[in-house]
Short mmCIF file of C-alpha atoms in Angstrom, two decimals:
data_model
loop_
_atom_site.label_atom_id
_atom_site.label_comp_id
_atom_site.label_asym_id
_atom_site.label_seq_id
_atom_site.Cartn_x
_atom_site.Cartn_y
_atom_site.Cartn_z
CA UNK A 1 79.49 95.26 131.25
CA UNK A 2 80.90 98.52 129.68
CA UNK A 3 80.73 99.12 125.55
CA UNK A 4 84.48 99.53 124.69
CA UNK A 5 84.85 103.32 123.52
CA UNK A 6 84.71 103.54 119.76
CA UNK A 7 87.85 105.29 118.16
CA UNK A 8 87.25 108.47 116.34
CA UNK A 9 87.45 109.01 113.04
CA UNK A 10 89.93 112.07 113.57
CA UNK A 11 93.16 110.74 115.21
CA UNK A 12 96.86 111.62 114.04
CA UNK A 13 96.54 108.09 112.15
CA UNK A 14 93.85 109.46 109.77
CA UNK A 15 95.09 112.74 109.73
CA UNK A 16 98.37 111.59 108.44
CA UNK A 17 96.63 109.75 105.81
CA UNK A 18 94.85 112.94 104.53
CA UNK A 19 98.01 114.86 105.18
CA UNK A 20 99.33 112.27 102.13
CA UNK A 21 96.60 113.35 100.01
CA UNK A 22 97.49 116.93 100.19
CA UNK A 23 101.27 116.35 99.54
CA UNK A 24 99.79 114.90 95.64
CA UNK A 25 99.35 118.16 93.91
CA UNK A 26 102.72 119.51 96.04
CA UNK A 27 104.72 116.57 94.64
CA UNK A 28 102.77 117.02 90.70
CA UNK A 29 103.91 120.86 91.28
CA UNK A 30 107.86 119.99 91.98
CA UNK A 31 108.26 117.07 89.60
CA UNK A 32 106.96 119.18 86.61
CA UNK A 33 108.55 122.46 87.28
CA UNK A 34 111.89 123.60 85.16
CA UNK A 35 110.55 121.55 82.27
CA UNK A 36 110.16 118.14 84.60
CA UNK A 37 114.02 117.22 83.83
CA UNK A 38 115.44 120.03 86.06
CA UNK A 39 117.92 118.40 88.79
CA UNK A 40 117.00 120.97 92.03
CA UNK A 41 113.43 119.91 91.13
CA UNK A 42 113.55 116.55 90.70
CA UNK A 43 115.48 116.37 93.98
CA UNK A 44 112.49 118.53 95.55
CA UNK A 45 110.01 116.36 94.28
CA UNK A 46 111.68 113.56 95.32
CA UNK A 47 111.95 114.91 98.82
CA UNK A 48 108.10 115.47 98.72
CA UNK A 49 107.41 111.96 97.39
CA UNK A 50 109.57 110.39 100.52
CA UNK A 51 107.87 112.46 103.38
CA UNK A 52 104.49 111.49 102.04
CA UNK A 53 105.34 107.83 101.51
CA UNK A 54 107.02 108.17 105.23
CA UNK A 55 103.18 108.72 106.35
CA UNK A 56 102.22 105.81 104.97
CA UNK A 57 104.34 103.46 107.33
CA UNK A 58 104.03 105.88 110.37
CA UNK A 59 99.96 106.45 110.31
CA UNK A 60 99.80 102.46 109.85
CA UNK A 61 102.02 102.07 113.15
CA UNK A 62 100.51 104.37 115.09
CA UNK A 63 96.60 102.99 113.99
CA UNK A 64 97.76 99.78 115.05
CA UNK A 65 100.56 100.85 118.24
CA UNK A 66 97.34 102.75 119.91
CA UNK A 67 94.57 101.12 118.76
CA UNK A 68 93.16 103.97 116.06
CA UNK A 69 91.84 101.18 113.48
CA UNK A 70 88.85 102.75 112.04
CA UNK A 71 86.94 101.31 108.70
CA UNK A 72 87.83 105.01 107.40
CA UNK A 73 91.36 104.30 107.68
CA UNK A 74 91.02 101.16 106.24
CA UNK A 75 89.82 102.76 103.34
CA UNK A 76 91.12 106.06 103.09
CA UNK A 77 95.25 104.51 103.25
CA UNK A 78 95.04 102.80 100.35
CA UNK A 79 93.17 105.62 98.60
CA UNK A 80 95.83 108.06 99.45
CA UNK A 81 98.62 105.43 98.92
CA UNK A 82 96.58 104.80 95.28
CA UNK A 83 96.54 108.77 94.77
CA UNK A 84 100.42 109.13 95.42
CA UNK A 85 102.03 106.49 93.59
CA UNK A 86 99.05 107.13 90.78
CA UNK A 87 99.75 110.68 90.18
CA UNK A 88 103.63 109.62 90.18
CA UNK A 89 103.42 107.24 87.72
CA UNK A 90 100.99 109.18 85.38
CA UNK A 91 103.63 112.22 85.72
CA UNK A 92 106.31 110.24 84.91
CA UNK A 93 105.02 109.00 81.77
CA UNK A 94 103.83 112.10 80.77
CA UNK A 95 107.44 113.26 80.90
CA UNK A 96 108.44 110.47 79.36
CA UNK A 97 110.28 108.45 81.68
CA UNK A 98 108.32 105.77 82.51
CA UNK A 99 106.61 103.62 79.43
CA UNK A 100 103.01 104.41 79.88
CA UNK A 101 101.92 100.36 79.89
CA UNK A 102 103.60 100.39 83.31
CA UNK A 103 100.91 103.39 84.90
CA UNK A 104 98.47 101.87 82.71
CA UNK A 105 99.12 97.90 84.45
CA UNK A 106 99.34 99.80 87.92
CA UNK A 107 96.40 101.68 87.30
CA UNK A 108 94.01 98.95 86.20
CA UNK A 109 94.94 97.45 89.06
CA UNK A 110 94.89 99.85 91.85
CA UNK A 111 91.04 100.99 90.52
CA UNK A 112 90.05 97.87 90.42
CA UNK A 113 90.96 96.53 93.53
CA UNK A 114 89.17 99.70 95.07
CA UNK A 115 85.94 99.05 92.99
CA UNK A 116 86.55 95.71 94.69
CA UNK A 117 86.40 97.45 98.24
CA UNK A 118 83.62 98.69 97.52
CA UNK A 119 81.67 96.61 95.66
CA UNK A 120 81.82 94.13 98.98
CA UNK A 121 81.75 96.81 101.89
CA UNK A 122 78.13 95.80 103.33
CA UNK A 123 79.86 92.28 103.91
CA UNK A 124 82.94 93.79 105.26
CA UNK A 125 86.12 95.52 104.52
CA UNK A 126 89.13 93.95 102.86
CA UNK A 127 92.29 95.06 104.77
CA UNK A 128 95.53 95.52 103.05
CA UNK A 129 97.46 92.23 102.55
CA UNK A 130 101.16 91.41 103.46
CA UNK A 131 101.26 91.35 100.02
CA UNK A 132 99.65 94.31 98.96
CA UNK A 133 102.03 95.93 101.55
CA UNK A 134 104.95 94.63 99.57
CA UNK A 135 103.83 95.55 96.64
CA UNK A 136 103.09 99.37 97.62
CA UNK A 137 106.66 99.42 99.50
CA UNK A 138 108.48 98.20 95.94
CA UNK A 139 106.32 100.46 94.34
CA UNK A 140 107.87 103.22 96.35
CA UNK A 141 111.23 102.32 95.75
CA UNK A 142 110.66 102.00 92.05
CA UNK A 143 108.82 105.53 91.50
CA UNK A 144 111.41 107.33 93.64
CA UNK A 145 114.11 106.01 91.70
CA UNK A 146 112.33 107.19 88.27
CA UNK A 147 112.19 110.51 89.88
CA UNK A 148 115.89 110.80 91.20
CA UNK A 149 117.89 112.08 88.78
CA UNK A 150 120.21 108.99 88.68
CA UNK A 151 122.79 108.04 86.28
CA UNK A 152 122.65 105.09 83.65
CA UNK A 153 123.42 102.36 86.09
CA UNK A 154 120.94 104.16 88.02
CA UNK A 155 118.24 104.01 85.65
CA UNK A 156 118.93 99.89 85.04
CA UNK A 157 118.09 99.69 89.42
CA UNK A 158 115.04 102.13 88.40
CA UNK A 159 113.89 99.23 85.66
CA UNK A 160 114.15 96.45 87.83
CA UNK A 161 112.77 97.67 90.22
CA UNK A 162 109.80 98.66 88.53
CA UNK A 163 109.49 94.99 86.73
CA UNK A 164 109.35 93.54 90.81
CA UNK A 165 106.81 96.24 91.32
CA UNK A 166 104.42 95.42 88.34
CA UNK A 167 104.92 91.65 88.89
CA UNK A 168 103.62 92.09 92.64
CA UNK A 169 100.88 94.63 91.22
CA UNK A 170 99.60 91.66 89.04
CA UNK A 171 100.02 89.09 91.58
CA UNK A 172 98.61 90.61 94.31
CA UNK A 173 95.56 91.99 91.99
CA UNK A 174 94.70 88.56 91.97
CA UNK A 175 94.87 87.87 95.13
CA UNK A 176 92.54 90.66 96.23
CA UNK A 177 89.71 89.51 93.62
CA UNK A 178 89.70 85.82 95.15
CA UNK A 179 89.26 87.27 98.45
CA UNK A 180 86.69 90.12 97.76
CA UNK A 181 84.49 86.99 95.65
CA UNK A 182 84.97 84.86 99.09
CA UNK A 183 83.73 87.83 101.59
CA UNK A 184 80.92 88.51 99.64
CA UNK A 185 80.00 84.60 99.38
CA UNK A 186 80.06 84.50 103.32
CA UNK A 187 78.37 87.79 103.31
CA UNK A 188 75.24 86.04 101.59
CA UNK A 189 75.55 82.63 103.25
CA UNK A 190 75.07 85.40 106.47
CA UNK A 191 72.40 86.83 105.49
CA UNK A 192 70.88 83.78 104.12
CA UNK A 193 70.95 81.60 107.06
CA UNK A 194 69.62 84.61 109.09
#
């Protein structure tokens, strides 16, 4: 009986995740230049923000389409998703367009639920959730209509938007601790009836 052939660690599915890392600082650069208000910019940084968020539903397709699941992946998407939509939100408030309890509410939650990973990866790694999914996708939607320069009716779909987003951020926080404290429960049962 053959071994089936483990999947390497560097395949276009984990390379686009890194890729997604690198776009951060581009996307920091573009939203901050002309004094972080500047339309061309905005629009710039807003074209950075999509084509790294793009990489985030294509390296997931192709990890799954051609069977490139590695535990890196597993970890390393939801650190670059974290780093994205982090370093959005934090810019954003520094420029003072998004109320800073919002990044701080994301934030909490986004570091904690990677402590979480963490803190439970010798019993096994917690994929994202449809959930989590959801809530990175509205996310998404919510920062890139903070960064468009949109009008006032614009800025009322921004809000919403962003309300759905924390709401699922909370929510699915939750939902991530209750399964982390149940992995790590089997994990010992495992290792206890060994």
């Amino acid at each position: 009986m053959t071994e089936p052939a483990r999947v390497p660690v560097l395949n276009i599915a984990n390379v686009l995740t890194m890729s997604r890392l690198v776009l951060v600082p581009v996307f920091l650069l573009a939203l901050f230049a002309g004094s972080g208000h500047d339309t061309q910019w905005r629009l710039a940084a807003f074209a950075v923000f999509v084509v790294a968020s793009v990489t985030d539903h294509v390296d997931g397709n192709l990890a799954r389409k051609y069977g490139l699941i590695t535990d890196f992946g597993k970890i390393a998407d939801p650190i670059a998703d974290k780093a994205l939509t982090g370093a959005a939100l934090v810019g954003l408030s520094i420029l003072g367009d998004l109320a800073w309890w919002v990044t701080v509410v994301i934030a909490v939650r986004e570091i904690g639920v990677t402590l979480l990973r963490f803190w439970v990866i010798r019993h096994g790694v917690i994929p994202a959730s449809r959930g989590g999914k959801a809530k990175t996708l509205v996310q998404i939607f919510a920062i890139g209509f903070y960064v468009l320069p949109l009008p006032g009716w614009g800025q009322l779909v921004a809000q919403a938007t962003m309300g759905l987003a924390v709401l699922l951020t909370v929510v699915t926080g939750v939902d991530y601790v209750v399964r982390a404290v149940r992995l790590r429960a089997r994990g010992k049962r495992a290792v206890a009836g060994a």
